[in-house]
XYZ file of N, CA and C in Angstrom:
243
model
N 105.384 -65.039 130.539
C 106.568 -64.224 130.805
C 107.500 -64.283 129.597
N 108.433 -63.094 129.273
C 108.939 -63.518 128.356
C 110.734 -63.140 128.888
N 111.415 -64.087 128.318
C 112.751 -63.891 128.054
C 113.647 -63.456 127.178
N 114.352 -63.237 127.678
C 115.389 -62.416 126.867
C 115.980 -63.289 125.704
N 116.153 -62.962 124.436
C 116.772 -64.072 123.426
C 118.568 -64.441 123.202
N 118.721 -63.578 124.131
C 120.294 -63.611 124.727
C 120.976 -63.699 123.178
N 120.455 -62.541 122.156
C 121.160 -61.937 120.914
C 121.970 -61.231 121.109
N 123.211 -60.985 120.163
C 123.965 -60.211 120.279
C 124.273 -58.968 119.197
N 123.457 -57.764 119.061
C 123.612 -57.151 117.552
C 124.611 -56.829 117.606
N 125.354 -56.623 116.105
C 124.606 -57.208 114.790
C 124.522 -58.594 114.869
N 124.373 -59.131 114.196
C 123.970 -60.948 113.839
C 124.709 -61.484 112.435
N 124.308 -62.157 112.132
C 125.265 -62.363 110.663
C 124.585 -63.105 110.207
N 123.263 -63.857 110.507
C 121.974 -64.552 109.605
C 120.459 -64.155 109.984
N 119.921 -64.257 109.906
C 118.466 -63.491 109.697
C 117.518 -64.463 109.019
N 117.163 -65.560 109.353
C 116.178 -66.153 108.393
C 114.436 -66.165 108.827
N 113.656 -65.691 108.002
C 112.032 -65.043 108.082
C 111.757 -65.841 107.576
N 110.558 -66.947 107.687
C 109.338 -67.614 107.013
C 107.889 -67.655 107.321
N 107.564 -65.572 106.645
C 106.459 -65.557 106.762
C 106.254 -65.039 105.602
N 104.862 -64.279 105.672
C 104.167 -63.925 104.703
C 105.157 -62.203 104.308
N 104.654 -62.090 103.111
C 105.339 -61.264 102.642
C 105.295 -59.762 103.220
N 103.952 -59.811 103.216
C 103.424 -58.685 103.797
C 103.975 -58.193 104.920
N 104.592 -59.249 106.084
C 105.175 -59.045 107.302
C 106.665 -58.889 106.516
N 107.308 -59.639 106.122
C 108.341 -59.136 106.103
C 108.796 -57.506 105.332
N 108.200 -57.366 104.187
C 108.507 -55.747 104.286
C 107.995 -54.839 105.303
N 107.346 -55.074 106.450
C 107.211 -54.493 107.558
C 108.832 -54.328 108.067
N 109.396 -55.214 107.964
C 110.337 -55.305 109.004
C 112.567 -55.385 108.355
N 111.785 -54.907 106.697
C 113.027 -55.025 106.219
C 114.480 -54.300 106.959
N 114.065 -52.826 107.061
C 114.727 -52.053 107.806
C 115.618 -52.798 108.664
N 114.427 -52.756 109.867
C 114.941 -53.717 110.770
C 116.071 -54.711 110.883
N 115.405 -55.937 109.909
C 116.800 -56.771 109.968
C 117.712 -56.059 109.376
N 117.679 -55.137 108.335
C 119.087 -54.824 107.845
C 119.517 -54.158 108.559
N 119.447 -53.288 109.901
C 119.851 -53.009 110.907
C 120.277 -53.967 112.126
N 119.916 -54.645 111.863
C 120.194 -56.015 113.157
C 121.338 -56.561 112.598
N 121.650 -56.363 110.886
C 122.708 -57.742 110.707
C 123.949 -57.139 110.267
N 125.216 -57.525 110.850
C 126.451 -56.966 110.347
C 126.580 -56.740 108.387
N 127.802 -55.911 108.255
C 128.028 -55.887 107.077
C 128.437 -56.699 106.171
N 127.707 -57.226 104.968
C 128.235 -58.843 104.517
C 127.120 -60.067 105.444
N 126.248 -59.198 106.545
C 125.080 -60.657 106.829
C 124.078 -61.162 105.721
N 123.544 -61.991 106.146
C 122.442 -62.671 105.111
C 121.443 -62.823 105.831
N 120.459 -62.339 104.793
C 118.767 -62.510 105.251
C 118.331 -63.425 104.212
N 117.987 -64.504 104.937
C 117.002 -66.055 104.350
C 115.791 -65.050 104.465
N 115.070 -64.761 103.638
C 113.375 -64.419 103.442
C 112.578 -65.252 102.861
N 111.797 -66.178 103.149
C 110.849 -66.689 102.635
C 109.205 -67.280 103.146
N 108.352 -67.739 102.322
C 107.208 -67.511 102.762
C 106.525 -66.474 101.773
N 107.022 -66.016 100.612
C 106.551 -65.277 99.590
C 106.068 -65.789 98.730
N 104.734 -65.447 98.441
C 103.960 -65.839 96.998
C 104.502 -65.585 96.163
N 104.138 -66.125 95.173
C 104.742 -65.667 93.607
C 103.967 -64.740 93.646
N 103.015 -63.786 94.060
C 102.307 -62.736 93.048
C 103.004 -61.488 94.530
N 103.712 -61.968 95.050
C 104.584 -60.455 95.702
C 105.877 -60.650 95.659
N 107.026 -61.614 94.798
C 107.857 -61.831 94.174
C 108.742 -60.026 94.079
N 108.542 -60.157 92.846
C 108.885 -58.407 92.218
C 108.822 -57.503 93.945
N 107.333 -57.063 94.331
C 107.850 -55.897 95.755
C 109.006 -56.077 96.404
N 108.936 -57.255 96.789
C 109.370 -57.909 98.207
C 111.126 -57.582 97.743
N 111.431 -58.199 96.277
C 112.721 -57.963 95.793
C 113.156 -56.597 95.865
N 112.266 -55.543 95.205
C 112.603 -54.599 95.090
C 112.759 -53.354 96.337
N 112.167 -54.219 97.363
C 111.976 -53.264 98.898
C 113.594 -53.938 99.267
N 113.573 -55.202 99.063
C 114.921 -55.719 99.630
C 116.493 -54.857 98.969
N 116.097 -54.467 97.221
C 117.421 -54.072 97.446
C 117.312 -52.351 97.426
N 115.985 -51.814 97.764
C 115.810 -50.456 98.292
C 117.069 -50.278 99.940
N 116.407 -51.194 100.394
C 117.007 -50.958 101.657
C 118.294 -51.268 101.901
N 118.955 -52.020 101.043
C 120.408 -51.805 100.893
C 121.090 -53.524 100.748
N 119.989 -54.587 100.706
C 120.590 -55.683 100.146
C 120.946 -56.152 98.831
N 121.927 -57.140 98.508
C 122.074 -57.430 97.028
C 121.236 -59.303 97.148
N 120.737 -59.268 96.168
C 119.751 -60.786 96.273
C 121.068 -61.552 95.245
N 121.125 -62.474 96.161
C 122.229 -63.358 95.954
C 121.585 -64.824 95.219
N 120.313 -64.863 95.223
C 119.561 -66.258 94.969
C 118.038 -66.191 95.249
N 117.225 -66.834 94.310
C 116.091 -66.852 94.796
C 115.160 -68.070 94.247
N 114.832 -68.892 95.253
C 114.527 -70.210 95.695
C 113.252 -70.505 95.206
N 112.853 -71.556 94.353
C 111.565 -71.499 94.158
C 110.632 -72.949 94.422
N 109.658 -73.011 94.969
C 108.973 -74.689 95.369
C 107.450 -74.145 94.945
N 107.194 -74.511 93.658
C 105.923 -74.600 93.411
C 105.435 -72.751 93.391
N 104.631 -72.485 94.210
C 104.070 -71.302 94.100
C 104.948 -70.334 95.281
N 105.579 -70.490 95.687
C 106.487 -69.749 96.621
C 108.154 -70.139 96.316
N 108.588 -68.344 97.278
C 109.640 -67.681 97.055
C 110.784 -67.208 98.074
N 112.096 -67.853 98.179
C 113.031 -67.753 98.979
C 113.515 -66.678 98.694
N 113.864 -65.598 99.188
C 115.248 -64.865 99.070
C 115.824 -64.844 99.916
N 117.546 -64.913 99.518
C 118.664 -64.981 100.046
C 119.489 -63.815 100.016
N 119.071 -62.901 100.552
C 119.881 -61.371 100.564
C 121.126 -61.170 101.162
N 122.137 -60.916 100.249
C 123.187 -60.236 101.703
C 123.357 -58.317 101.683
N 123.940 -58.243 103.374
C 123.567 -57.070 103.116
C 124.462 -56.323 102.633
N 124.772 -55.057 102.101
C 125.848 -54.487 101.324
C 126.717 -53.726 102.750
């Protein structure tokens, strides 16, 4: 059964730790879910989808505020405009 996540849109943080591929599925999305001035934590990105993932992020209307690095993977810290 599933329950309700008793959210309230917009939101004002957003943090994803998956694969990259899923999250530009779903950029839109959060930037629709999160007030003006929210932040999307994205990470779970390879270094070799680095560049897309950035460039879908500030397609859709975020500014990348930071981006996190541990070995072969990639944080971004977007807020939204």
């Amino acid at each position: 059964a599933t329950e309700a996540l008793n959210v309230t849109l917009p939101v004002q943080v957003v943090v994803a730790n998956i694969l990259a591929e899923i999250i530009l599925l779903f950029i839109d999305d959060v930037y629709n879910a999160l007030r003006p001035g929210g932040v999307y934590i994205a990470s779970g990105i390879y270094k070799n989808k680095e560049d897309v993932v950035r460039e879908a992020l500030e397609a859709a209307g975020f500014d990348i505020e930071g981006a996190h690095r541990d070995e072969d993977w990639i944080a971004f810290v977007a807020r939204k405009r």
